[in-house]
mmCIF file of C-alpha atoms and ligand atoms in Angstrom:
data_model
loop_
_atom_site.group_PDB
_atom_site.id
_atom_site.type_symbol
_atom_site.label_atom_id
_atom_site.label_comp_id
_atom_site.label_asym_id
_atom_site.label_seq_id
_atom_site.Cartn_x
_atom_site.Cartn_y
_atom_site.Cartn_z
ATOM 1 C CA MET J 1 13.998 26.091 -1.063
ATOM 2 C CA ARG J 2 13.993 22.461 -2.170
ATOM 3 C CA VAL J 3 11.265 20.075 -0.990
ATOM 4 C CA PRO J 4 11.998 16.399 -1.648
ATOM 5 C CA PHE J 5 9.137 14.070 -2.498
ATOM 6 C CA VAL J 6 10.041 11.978 0.551
ATOM 7 C CA ASP J 7 12.899 12.256 3.061
ATOM 8 C CA LEU J 8 13.668 8.909 4.663
ATOM 9 C CA TYR J 9 16.848 10.225 6.257
ATOM 10 C CA ALA J 10 14.897 12.863 8.212
ATOM 11 C CA GLN J 11 12.900 10.047 9.784
ATOM 12 C CA TYR J 12 16.052 8.101 10.645
ATOM 13 C CA GLU J 13 17.509 11.174 12.361
ATOM 14 C CA SER J 14 14.417 11.459 14.555
ATOM 15 C CA ILE J 15 14.813 7.882 15.861
ATOM 16 C CA ARG J 16 18.532 7.327 15.326
ATOM 17 C CA SER J 17 19.311 5.884 18.778
ATOM 18 C CA GLN J 18 16.479 3.318 18.616
ATOM 19 C CA ILE J 19 17.452 2.198 15.103
ATOM 20 C CA ASP J 20 21.175 2.033 15.796
ATOM 21 C CA ARG J 21 20.529 -0.040 18.925
ATOM 22 C CA ALA J 22 18.158 -2.396 17.075
ATOM 23 C CA ILE J 23 20.723 -3.021 14.344
ATOM 24 C CA ALA J 24 23.631 -3.459 16.781
ATOM 25 C CA ASP J 25 21.594 -5.890 18.941
ATOM 26 C CA SER J 26 20.611 -7.966 15.900
ATOM 27 C CA ILE J 27 24.228 -8.302 14.865
ATOM 28 C CA ARG J 28 25.379 -9.066 18.404
ATOM 29 C CA ASN J 29 22.720 -11.788 18.710
ATOM 30 C CA THR J 30 23.326 -12.928 15.123
ATOM 31 C CA SER J 31 19.560 -12.995 14.602
ATOM 32 C CA PHE J 32 19.903 -12.707 10.835
ATOM 33 C CA ILE J 33 17.287 -15.253 9.758
ATOM 34 C CA GLY J 34 14.334 -15.816 12.077
ATOM 35 C CA GLY J 35 15.086 -15.098 15.707
ATOM 36 C CA GLN J 36 13.555 -12.887 18.336
ATOM 37 C CA PRO J 37 13.036 -9.623 16.397
ATOM 38 C CA VAL J 38 11.026 -11.457 13.727
ATOM 39 C CA ARG J 39 8.793 -13.144 16.312
ATOM 40 C CA GLU J 40 8.430 -9.939 18.321
ATOM 41 C CA PHE J 41 7.593 -7.826 15.302
ATOM 42 C CA GLU J 42 5.023 -10.359 14.102
ATOM 43 C CA SER J 43 3.239 -10.357 17.437
ATOM 44 C CA ALA J 44 3.514 -6.565 17.893
ATOM 45 C CA PHE J 45 2.071 -5.947 14.428
ATOM 46 C CA ALA J 46 -0.685 -8.528 15.023
ATOM 47 C CA GLU J 47 -1.584 -6.656 18.202
ATOM 48 C CA TYR J 48 -1.509 -3.336 16.339
ATOM 49 C CA LEU J 49 -3.956 -4.713 13.773
ATOM 50 C CA GLY J 50 -6.074 -6.629 16.262
ATOM 51 C CA LEU J 51 -5.605 -9.883 14.317
ATOM 52 C CA ASN J 52 -4.474 -13.295 15.575
ATOM 53 C CA HIS J 53 -1.709 -13.934 13.069
ATOM 54 C CA VAL J 54 0.956 -11.955 11.279
ATOM 55 C CA VAL J 55 3.392 -13.906 9.115
ATOM 56 C CA GLY J 56 6.414 -11.954 7.946
ATOM 57 C CA CYS J 57 7.753 -12.472 4.433
ATOM 58 C CA ALA J 58 10.277 -10.986 2.024
ATOM 59 C CA ASN J 59 8.115 -8.247 0.462
ATOM 60 C CA GLY J 60 4.549 -7.164 -0.211
ATOM 61 C CA THR J 61 4.357 -8.762 -3.640
ATOM 62 C CA ASP J 62 5.279 -12.155 -2.185
ATOM 63 C CA SER J 63 2.669 -11.728 0.536
ATOM 64 C CA LEU J 64 -0.106 -11.396 -2.074
ATOM 65 C CA GLU J 65 1.228 -14.365 -4.009
ATOM 66 C CA ILE J 66 1.704 -16.610 -0.966
ATOM 67 C CA LEU J 67 -1.784 -15.810 0.358
ATOM 68 C CA MET J 68 -3.334 -16.802 -2.977
ATOM 69 C CA GLN J 69 -1.280 -20.009 -3.042
ATOM 70 C CA ALA J 70 -2.316 -20.776 0.527
ATOM 71 C CA MET J 71 -5.970 -20.297 -0.505
ATOM 72 C CA GLY J 72 -5.500 -22.715 -3.386
ATOM 73 C CA ILE J 73 -5.964 -20.078 -6.083
ATOM 74 C CA GLY J 74 -4.169 -20.957 -9.314
ATOM 75 C CA SER J 75 -4.493 -22.031 -12.912
ATOM 76 C CA GLY J 76 -7.948 -21.458 -14.439
ATOM 77 C CA ASP J 77 -9.039 -19.098 -11.679
ATOM 78 C CA GLU J 78 -9.842 -15.400 -11.950
ATOM 79 C CA VAL J 79 -9.142 -12.717 -9.377
ATOM 80 C CA ILE J 80 -10.728 -9.265 -9.452
ATOM 81 C CA VAL J 81 -8.333 -6.344 -8.986
ATOM 82 C CA PRO J 82 -8.686 -2.575 -9.434
ATOM 83 C CA ALA J 83 -7.522 -0.996 -12.706
ATOM 84 C CA HIS J 84 -5.506 1.554 -10.760
ATOM 85 C CA SER J 85 -2.727 0.175 -8.534
ATOM 86 C CA TRP J 86 0.942 -0.713 -8.396
ATOM 87 C CA ILE J 87 1.634 -3.725 -10.632
ATOM 88 C CA SER J 88 2.168 -6.100 -7.681
ATOM 89 C CA THR J 89 -1.608 -6.361 -7.279
ATOM 90 C CA SER J 90 -2.106 -7.947 -10.711
ATOM 91 C CA GLU J 91 1.364 -9.430 -11.207
ATOM 92 C CA SER J 92 0.940 -11.633 -8.134
ATOM 93 C CA VAL J 93 -2.312 -13.058 -9.574
ATOM 94 C CA SER J 94 -0.546 -14.054 -12.782
ATOM 95 C CA ALA J 95 2.386 -15.426 -10.765
ATOM 96 C CA VAL J 96 0.147 -18.082 -9.175
ATOM 97 C CA GLY J 97 -1.213 -19.001 -12.622
ATOM 98 C CA ALA J 98 -4.558 -17.217 -12.286
ATOM 99 C CA ARG J 99 -5.913 -14.336 -14.382
ATOM 100 C CA PRO J 100 -6.264 -10.794 -13.037
ATOM 101 C CA VAL J 101 -9.607 -9.251 -14.063
ATOM 102 C CA PHE J 102 -9.551 -5.474 -13.910
ATOM 103 C CA VAL J 103 -12.402 -3.314 -12.613
ATOM 104 C CA ASP J 104 -12.462 0.475 -13.018
ATOM 105 C CA THR J 105 -11.919 2.790 -10.068
ATOM 106 C CA GLU J 106 -13.977 5.535 -8.410
ATOM 107 C CA SER J 107 -13.453 9.063 -9.630
ATOM 108 C CA ASP J 108 -13.073 10.652 -6.186
ATOM 109 C CA ASN J 109 -11.131 8.081 -4.204
ATOM 110 C CA PHE J 110 -9.066 6.073 -6.679
ATOM 111 C CA THR J 111 -10.251 2.783 -5.099
ATOM 112 C CA ILE J 112 -12.123 -0.018 -6.895
ATOM 113 C CA ASP J 113 -15.618 1.004 -8.064
ATOM 114 C CA VAL J 114 -17.756 -1.459 -6.135
ATOM 115 C CA SER J 115 -20.749 -0.821 -8.403
ATOM 116 C CA LYS J 116 -18.794 -2.419 -11.258
ATOM 117 C CA ILE J 117 -17.525 -5.531 -9.474
ATOM 118 C CA GLU J 118 -20.541 -7.793 -9.939
ATOM 119 C CA ALA J 119 -20.412 -7.508 -13.738
ATOM 120 C CA ALA J 120 -16.835 -8.829 -13.634
ATOM 121 C CA ILE J 121 -17.677 -11.966 -11.607
ATOM 122 C CA THR J 122 -17.759 -15.253 -13.555
ATOM 123 C CA SER J 123 -17.910 -18.932 -12.566
ATOM 124 C CA ARG J 124 -14.096 -18.880 -12.459
ATOM 125 C CA THR J 125 -13.803 -15.939 -10.045
ATOM 126 C CA LYS J 126 -12.174 -17.015 -6.774
ATOM 127 C CA ALA J 127 -11.197 -13.782 -5.045
ATOM 128 C CA ILE J 128 -11.242 -10.002 -4.924
ATOM 129 C CA ILE J 129 -8.138 -7.987 -4.059
ATOM 130 C CA PRO J 130 -9.264 -4.478 -3.082
ATOM 131 C CA VAL J 131 -6.412 -1.968 -2.743
ATOM 132 C CA HIS J 132 -6.587 0.827 -0.176
ATOM 133 C CA LEU J 133 -4.803 3.040 -2.662
ATOM 134 C CA PHE J 134 -2.866 6.090 -1.442
ATOM 135 C CA GLY J 135 -4.083 5.334 2.109
ATOM 136 C CA HIS J 136 -7.848 5.681 1.474
ATOM 137 C CA PRO J 137 -9.816 2.510 2.304
ATOM 138 C CA ALA J 138 -11.757 0.759 -0.454
ATOM 139 C CA ASP J 139 -15.477 0.273 0.307
ATOM 140 C CA MET J 140 -15.056 -2.914 2.368
ATOM 141 C CA HIS J 141 -18.711 -3.137 3.447
ATOM 142 C CA VAL J 142 -19.955 -3.593 -0.102
ATOM 143 C CA ILE J 143 -16.957 -5.753 -1.086
ATOM 144 C CA MET J 144 -17.609 -8.185 1.783
ATOM 145 C CA GLN J 145 -21.326 -8.356 0.890
ATOM 146 C CA LEU J 146 -20.432 -9.238 -2.708
ATOM 147 C CA ALA J 147 -17.836 -11.772 -1.558
ATOM 148 C CA ASP J 148 -20.356 -13.465 0.752
ATOM 149 C CA LYS J 149 -23.023 -13.533 -1.938
ATOM 150 C CA HIS J 150 -20.700 -15.106 -4.530
ATOM 151 C CA GLY J 151 -18.515 -17.215 -2.221
ATOM 152 C CA LEU J 152 -15.297 -15.324 -2.957
ATOM 153 C CA LYS J 153 -12.161 -14.848 -0.874
ATOM 154 C CA VAL J 154 -11.025 -11.306 -0.126
ATOM 155 C CA ILE J 155 -7.376 -10.315 0.251
ATOM 156 C CA GLU J 156 -6.942 -6.687 1.236
ATOM 157 C CA ASP J 157 -3.878 -5.047 -0.311
ATOM 158 C CA CYS J 158 -2.881 -2.781 2.586
ATOM 159 C CA ALA J 159 0.567 -1.869 1.194
ATOM 160 C CA GLN J 160 -0.290 1.839 1.244
ATOM 161 C CA ALA J 161 -2.675 1.923 4.180
ATOM 162 C CA HIS J 162 -1.137 0.850 7.510
ATOM 163 C CA GLY J 163 -3.608 2.046 10.154
ATOM 164 C CA ALA J 164 -6.347 3.277 7.799
ATOM 165 C CA MET J 165 -9.888 2.652 9.071
ATOM 166 C CA ILE J 166 -13.566 2.527 8.213
ATOM 167 C CA GLU J 167 -15.800 3.505 11.123
ATOM 168 C CA GLY J 168 -12.960 2.821 13.540
ATOM 169 C CA LYS J 169 -12.234 -0.664 12.153
ATOM 170 C CA MET J 170 -8.779 -1.105 10.730
ATOM 171 C CA VAL J 171 -8.200 -2.095 7.114
ATOM 172 C CA GLY J 172 -6.832 -5.598 6.855
ATOM 173 C CA THR J 173 -9.444 -6.868 9.339
ATOM 174 C CA PHE J 174 -12.414 -6.970 6.923
ATOM 175 C CA GLY J 175 -11.312 -9.633 4.453
ATOM 176 C CA ASP J 176 -10.053 -13.211 4.801
ATOM 177 C CA ALA J 177 -6.485 -11.977 4.865
ATOM 178 C CA ALA J 178 -4.422 -8.843 4.434
ATOM 179 C CA SER J 179 -1.188 -8.133 2.611
ATOM 180 C CA PHE J 180 1.321 -5.540 3.836
ATOM 181 C CA SER J 181 4.465 -4.089 2.294
ATOM 182 C CA PHE J 182 7.218 -2.444 4.325
ATOM 183 C CA TYR J 183 9.053 -1.079 1.279
ATOM 184 C CA PRO J 184 11.143 1.840 2.634
ATOM 185 C CA GLY J 185 8.810 4.607 1.434
ATOM 186 C CA LYS J 186 5.589 3.013 2.763
ATOM 187 C CA ASN J 187 3.910 4.453 5.875
ATOM 188 C CA LEU J 188 5.755 1.813 7.906
ATOM 189 C CA GLY J 189 8.957 1.173 6.008
ATOM 190 C CA ALA J 190 11.969 -1.074 6.516
ATOM 191 C CA TYR J 191 15.510 -0.327 5.328
ATOM 192 C CA GLY J 192 15.151 -2.736 2.437
ATOM 193 C CA ASP J 193 12.417 -5.092 1.216
ATOM 194 C CA ALA J 194 9.984 -6.588 3.725
ATOM 195 C CA GLY J 195 6.342 -7.644 3.857
ATOM 196 C CA ALA J 196 3.738 -9.470 5.925
ATOM 197 C CA MET J 197 0.489 -11.400 5.734
ATOM 198 C CA ALA J 198 -2.199 -10.995 8.388
ATOM 199 C CA THR J 199 -5.299 -13.059 9.168
ATOM 200 C CA ASN J 200 -7.502 -14.511 11.886
ATOM 201 C CA ASP J 201 -7.605 -17.862 10.076
ATOM 202 C CA ASP J 202 -5.302 -20.336 11.911
ATOM 203 C CA ALA J 203 -5.035 -22.806 9.030
ATOM 204 C CA LEU J 204 -4.378 -20.097 6.451
ATOM 205 C CA ALA J 205 -1.654 -18.546 8.624
ATOM 206 C CA GLU J 206 0.067 -21.893 9.069
ATOM 207 C CA LYS J 207 -0.094 -22.672 5.362
ATOM 208 C CA ALA J 208 1.268 -19.235 4.470
ATOM 209 C CA ARG J 209 4.089 -19.638 6.990
ATOM 210 C CA MET J 210 4.979 -22.999 5.484
ATOM 211 C CA ILE J 211 4.991 -21.707 1.916
ATOM 212 C CA ALA J 212 7.193 -18.756 2.883
ATOM 213 C CA ASN J 213 9.750 -21.063 4.500
ATOM 214 C CA HIS J 214 10.338 -24.019 2.167
ATOM 215 C CA GLY J 215 7.199 -25.889 3.186
ATOM 216 C CA GLN J 216 8.439 -26.516 6.717
ATOM 217 C CA ILE J 217 7.159 -25.494 10.134
ATOM 218 C CA THR J 218 9.619 -27.703 11.990
ATOM 219 C CA LYS J 219 13.032 -27.720 10.414
ATOM 220 C CA HIS J 220 13.604 -30.409 7.769
ATOM 221 C CA HIS J 221 9.963 -31.537 7.802
ATOM 222 C CA HIS J 222 8.941 -30.365 4.342
ATOM 223 C CA ARG J 223 5.225 -31.115 4.189
ATOM 224 C CA ILE J 224 4.978 -29.329 0.873
ATOM 225 C CA GLU J 225 7.364 -27.559 -1.487
ATOM 226 C CA GLY J 226 7.501 -23.906 -0.608
ATOM 227 C CA ARG J 227 9.920 -21.104 -1.305
ATOM 228 C CA ASN J 228 12.291 -18.763 0.456
ATOM 229 C CA SER J 229 10.348 -15.632 1.341
ATOM 230 C CA ARG J 230 11.195 -14.904 4.949
ATOM 231 C CA LEU J 231 11.126 -11.571 6.765
ATOM 232 C CA ASP J 232 14.786 -10.562 7.118
ATOM 233 C CA GLY J 233 16.003 -10.409 10.746
ATOM 234 C CA LEU J 234 17.549 -6.935 10.513
ATOM 235 C CA GLN J 235 14.449 -5.573 8.794
ATOM 236 C CA ALA J 236 12.253 -7.048 11.530
ATOM 237 C CA ALA J 237 14.394 -5.364 14.209
ATOM 238 C CA ILE J 238 14.098 -2.026 12.385
ATOM 239 C CA LEU J 239 10.327 -2.415 11.939
ATOM 240 C CA LEU J 240 9.938 -3.337 15.609
ATOM 241 C CA ALA J 241 11.813 -0.161 16.592
ATOM 242 C CA LYS J 242 9.646 1.933 14.243
ATOM 243 C CA LEU J 243 6.199 0.491 15.018
ATOM 244 C CA PRO J 244 5.675 2.525 18.237
ATOM 245 C CA PHE J 245 5.939 5.700 16.125
ATOM 246 C CA LEU J 246 3.504 4.673 13.419
ATOM 247 C CA ASN J 247 0.411 6.287 14.959
ATOM 248 C CA GLN J 248 2.234 9.568 15.540
ATOM 249 C CA TRP J 249 3.543 9.583 11.957
ATOM 250 C CA THR J 250 0.055 8.830 10.649
ATOM 251 C CA GLU J 251 -1.410 11.752 12.607
ATOM 252 C CA GLN J 252 1.296 14.035 11.179
ATOM 253 C CA ARG J 253 0.451 12.913 7.639
ATOM 254 C CA ILE J 254 -3.234 13.628 8.303
ATOM 255 C CA GLN J 255 -2.365 17.089 9.655
ATOM 256 C CA HIS J 256 -0.198 17.867 6.627
ATOM 257 C CA ALA J 257 -3.062 16.803 4.364
ATOM 258 C CA ALA J 258 -5.376 19.169 6.249
ATOM 259 C CA THR J 259 -2.852 21.988 5.786
ATOM 260 C CA TYR J 260 -2.618 21.294 2.045
ATOM 261 C CA HIS J 261 -6.396 21.102 1.867
ATOM 262 C CA THR J 262 -6.819 24.530 3.465
ATOM 263 C CA MET J 263 -4.049 26.181 1.482
ATOM 264 C CA LEU J 264 -5.088 24.685 -1.872
ATOM 265 C CA GLN J 265 -8.844 25.393 -1.491
ATOM 266 C CA ASN J 266 -8.789 27.957 -4.285
ATOM 267 C CA SER J 267 -6.131 26.378 -6.472
ATOM 268 C CA GLY J 268 -8.757 25.215 -8.961
ATOM 269 C CA LEU J 269 -7.320 21.695 -8.696
ATOM 270 C CA ASP J 270 -9.140 18.570 -7.578
ATOM 271 C CA LEU J 271 -7.936 17.706 -4.071
ATOM 272 C CA PRO J 272 -8.116 14.214 -2.546
ATOM 273 C CA ALA J 273 -11.491 13.468 -0.965
ATOM 274 C CA THR J 274 -12.129 11.337 2.117
ATOM 275 C CA LYS J 275 -15.425 9.511 2.554
ATOM 276 C CA PRO J 276 -17.326 10.220 5.785
ATOM 277 C CA ALA J 277 -16.222 7.916 8.672
ATOM 278 C CA TYR J 278 -13.180 6.784 6.659
ATOM 279 C CA LYS J 279 -9.681 7.333 8.043
ATOM 280 C CA HIS J 280 -7.368 8.218 5.141
ATOM 281 C CA VAL J 281 -3.715 7.748 6.169
ATOM 282 C CA PHE J 282 -2.279 9.721 3.238
ATOM 283 C CA HIS J 283 0.480 7.466 2.051
ATOM 284 C CA LEU J 284 0.272 9.856 -0.890
ATOM 285 C CA TYR J 285 -1.411 13.219 -1.398
ATOM 286 C CA VAL J 286 -2.659 13.120 -4.974
ATOM 287 C CA ILE J 287 -4.021 16.215 -6.679
ATOM 288 C CA GLN J 288 -5.542 16.380 -10.157
ATOM 289 C CA SER J 289 -4.999 18.923 -12.886
ATOM 290 C CA GLU J 290 -5.874 19.135 -16.557
ATOM 291 C CA LYS J 291 -2.424 20.664 -17.044
ATOM 292 C CA ARG J 292 -0.636 18.030 -14.976
ATOM 293 C CA ASP J 293 2.593 17.910 -16.998
ATOM 294 C CA ALA J 294 2.975 21.696 -17.030
ATOM 295 C CA LEU J 295 2.253 21.813 -13.294
ATOM 296 C CA LYS J 296 4.852 19.100 -12.645
ATOM 297 C CA SER J 297 7.540 21.038 -14.578
ATOM 298 C CA PHE J 298 6.592 24.309 -12.899
ATOM 299 C CA LEU J 299 6.872 22.707 -9.447
ATOM 300 C CA ALA J 300 10.258 21.218 -10.340
ATOM 301 C CA GLU J 301 11.463 24.745 -11.244
ATOM 302 C CA GLN J 302 10.236 25.883 -7.826
ATOM 303 C CA GLY J 303 12.267 23.132 -6.135
ATOM 304 C CA VAL J 304 9.265 20.908 -5.409
ATOM 305 C CA GLU J 305 9.782 17.247 -6.244
ATOM 306 C CA THR J 306 6.638 15.377 -7.344
ATOM 307 C CA ALA J 307 5.779 11.926 -8.700
ATOM 308 C CA ILE J 308 3.018 10.163 -10.629
ATOM 309 C CA HIS J 309 1.330 7.107 -9.132
ATOM 310 C CA TYR J 310 0.967 5.720 -11.726
ATOM 311 C CA PRO J 311 1.613 7.036 -15.231
ATOM 312 C CA THR J 312 -0.227 4.078 -16.810
ATOM 313 C CA ALA J 313 -3.239 2.293 -15.323
ATOM 314 C CA LEU J 314 -2.769 -1.492 -15.042
ATOM 315 C CA PRO J 315 -4.904 -2.605 -18.045
ATOM 316 C CA PHE J 316 -2.990 -0.237 -20.345
ATOM 317 C CA LEU J 317 0.483 -1.442 -19.387
ATOM 318 C CA ASN J 318 2.507 -3.079 -22.149
ATOM 319 C CA CYS J 319 2.299 -6.462 -20.468
ATOM 320 C CA TYR J 320 -1.535 -6.552 -20.811
ATOM 321 C CA GLN J 321 -1.811 -5.293 -24.397
ATOM 322 C CA ASN J 322 -2.642 -8.765 -25.681
ATOM 323 C CA ARG J 323 -6.050 -8.293 -24.024
ATOM 324 C CA ASN J 324 -6.817 -5.247 -26.190
ATOM 325 C CA PRO J 325 -8.079 -3.094 -23.325
ATOM 326 C CA SER J 326 -10.326 -0.230 -24.396
ATOM 327 C CA THR J 327 -10.661 3.174 -22.807
ATOM 328 C CA ASP J 328 -14.425 2.608 -22.508
ATOM 329 C CA GLN J 329 -13.866 -0.311 -20.137
ATOM 330 C CA PHE J 330 -11.819 1.786 -17.710
ATOM 331 C CA PRO J 331 -12.816 5.418 -18.307
ATOM 332 C CA VAL J 332 -11.990 6.641 -14.797
ATOM 333 C CA ALA J 333 -8.604 4.943 -14.404
ATOM 334 C CA HIS J 334 -7.754 6.055 -17.931
ATOM 335 C CA ALA J 335 -8.698 9.688 -17.280
ATOM 336 C CA HIS J 336 -6.703 9.726 -14.030
ATOM 337 C CA GLN J 337 -3.499 8.722 -15.836
ATOM 338 C CA SER J 338 -2.996 12.161 -17.364
ATOM 339 C CA ARG J 339 -4.380 14.181 -14.417
ATOM 340 C CA ILE J 340 -2.845 12.814 -11.218
ATOM 341 C CA LEU J 341 0.158 14.277 -9.432
ATOM 342 C CA SER J 342 1.559 13.238 -6.041
ATOM 343 C CA ILE J 343 3.027 16.157 -4.102
ATOM 344 C CA PRO J 344 5.459 15.779 -1.158
ATOM 345 C CA MET J 345 3.933 13.857 1.765
ATOM 346 C CA PHE J 346 5.820 12.440 4.733
ATOM 347 C CA ALA J 347 5.540 12.876 8.490
ATOM 348 C CA GLU J 348 8.684 15.024 8.848
ATOM 349 C CA LEU J 349 7.555 17.750 6.398
ATOM 350 C CA THR J 350 8.084 21.122 8.085
ATOM 351 C CA GLU J 351 5.592 23.983 8.166
ATOM 352 C CA GLN J 352 7.899 25.974 5.833
ATOM 353 C CA GLN J 353 8.120 23.090 3.380
ATOM 354 C CA LEU J 354 4.316 22.695 3.357
ATOM 355 C CA GLN J 355 3.901 26.442 2.763
ATOM 356 C CA HIS J 356 6.488 26.374 -0.012
ATOM 357 C CA VAL J 357 4.728 23.503 -1.811
ATOM 358 C CA ALA J 358 1.275 25.054 -1.444
ATOM 359 C CA ASN J 359 2.495 28.512 -2.540
ATOM 360 C CA ALA J 360 4.169 26.993 -5.584
ATOM 361 C CA VAL J 361 0.992 25.113 -6.552
ATOM 362 C CA ASN J 362 -1.081 28.272 -6.110
ATOM 363 C CA LYS J 363 1.421 30.342 -8.106
ATOM 364 C CA PHE J 364 1.008 27.992 -11.077
ATOM 365 C CA ARG J 365 -2.519 29.197 -11.596
ATOM 366 C CA SER J 366 -1.975 32.928 -11.222
HETATM 367 C C1 PLP B 1 4.180 -1.405 -2.527
HETATM 368 C C2 PLP B 1 2.981 -2.133 -2.982
HETATM 369 C C3 PLP B 1 2.888 -3.551 -3.013
HETATM 370 C C4 PLP B 1 4.001 -4.494 -2.687
HETATM 371 O O1 PLP B 1 5.218 -3.966 -2.706
HETATM 372 P P1 PLP B 1 6.623 -4.638 -2.434
HETATM 373 O O2 PLP B 1 7.527 -3.635 -3.053
HETATM 374 O O3 PLP B 1 6.673 -5.959 -3.096
HETATM 375 O O4 PLP B 1 6.822 -4.736 -0.960
HETATM 376 C C5 PLP B 1 1.686 -4.116 -3.350
HETATM 377 N N1 PLP B 1 0.613 -3.373 -3.654
HETATM 378 C C6 PLP B 1 0.647 -2.027 -3.634
HETATM 379 C C7 PLP B 1 -0.602 -1.260 -3.929
HETATM 380 C C8 PLP B 1 1.834 -1.357 -3.313
HETATM 381 O O5 PLP B 1 1.847 -0.017 -3.303
#
């Protein structure tokens, strides 16, 4: 038996008629740029989140960048980001001319260690970008307290956490604004690149919308110079067709995680933890092993495809070597690099596939 890491075609097959109709309608109505599907998806996703504004854009990386620009963050400013994330989180800070300042992560949940944030705040710090990594929310209560105390903006990177919650409150609704990615493999994924910004702040939403569309709200009235980062019409139609299934897919991911948890109890590996009253939406199911590389090869032999998110923590990437990062600064993120392994996780996993993965992991030990 072969278990792929993710199977996007299986999801398409389960909603083929809705997707095919959405694509055909978009072409028939020639709603390629802007148009009804974009507006409808923005308002449907805003309603899903319980926020006043969703502004679609080209991808999740752009959404982080545009939000920072809209907040006036730029040259000379510092932005606090976790040491463990996808590079977009720090790359976007540099793209607006500011400096990403890394903070180590928690050992159990992979999210930013809130006890280490205050030491990283300087007079230049303008914002914090917590990442709800792998689908587990960062500790937003403490982050918002720190932000209030120091007058900082908070942009939640929700790229991996559509629908995740803390005490029933959805991620993306705690900070000043939220950034979403709809990269195909994300919990809500388009059939190409797509992203969105979300906020309750009217002025921020308008500014972000202007920046993403050449500085105009009304055509040919360029109040500022912006850029071209619009949500593609076809992608919006696909996302609109998929959104009604998001909750069901999330529940399936949570069930699969529970199955893994039960079956891997005695595997001797560290399994992902969820804090009490947190809703983890399991974008990824990340286990930890001292013998990670051997486990990865063994699973490949057993037909189980795995991945590493991410092989190198942000401060240790080549592009940040000029800062001379030391292991002592980021002990947890550094230790995770050689231990973490993402095993197959997607809503359409079958019971047999789950069993096969769990049996293979358990076999590694014996
Ligand atoms: C996917 C992702 C992004 C943005 O991704 P895009 O590919 O630009 O849509 C940002 N942050 C994190 C943590 C991500 O996983």
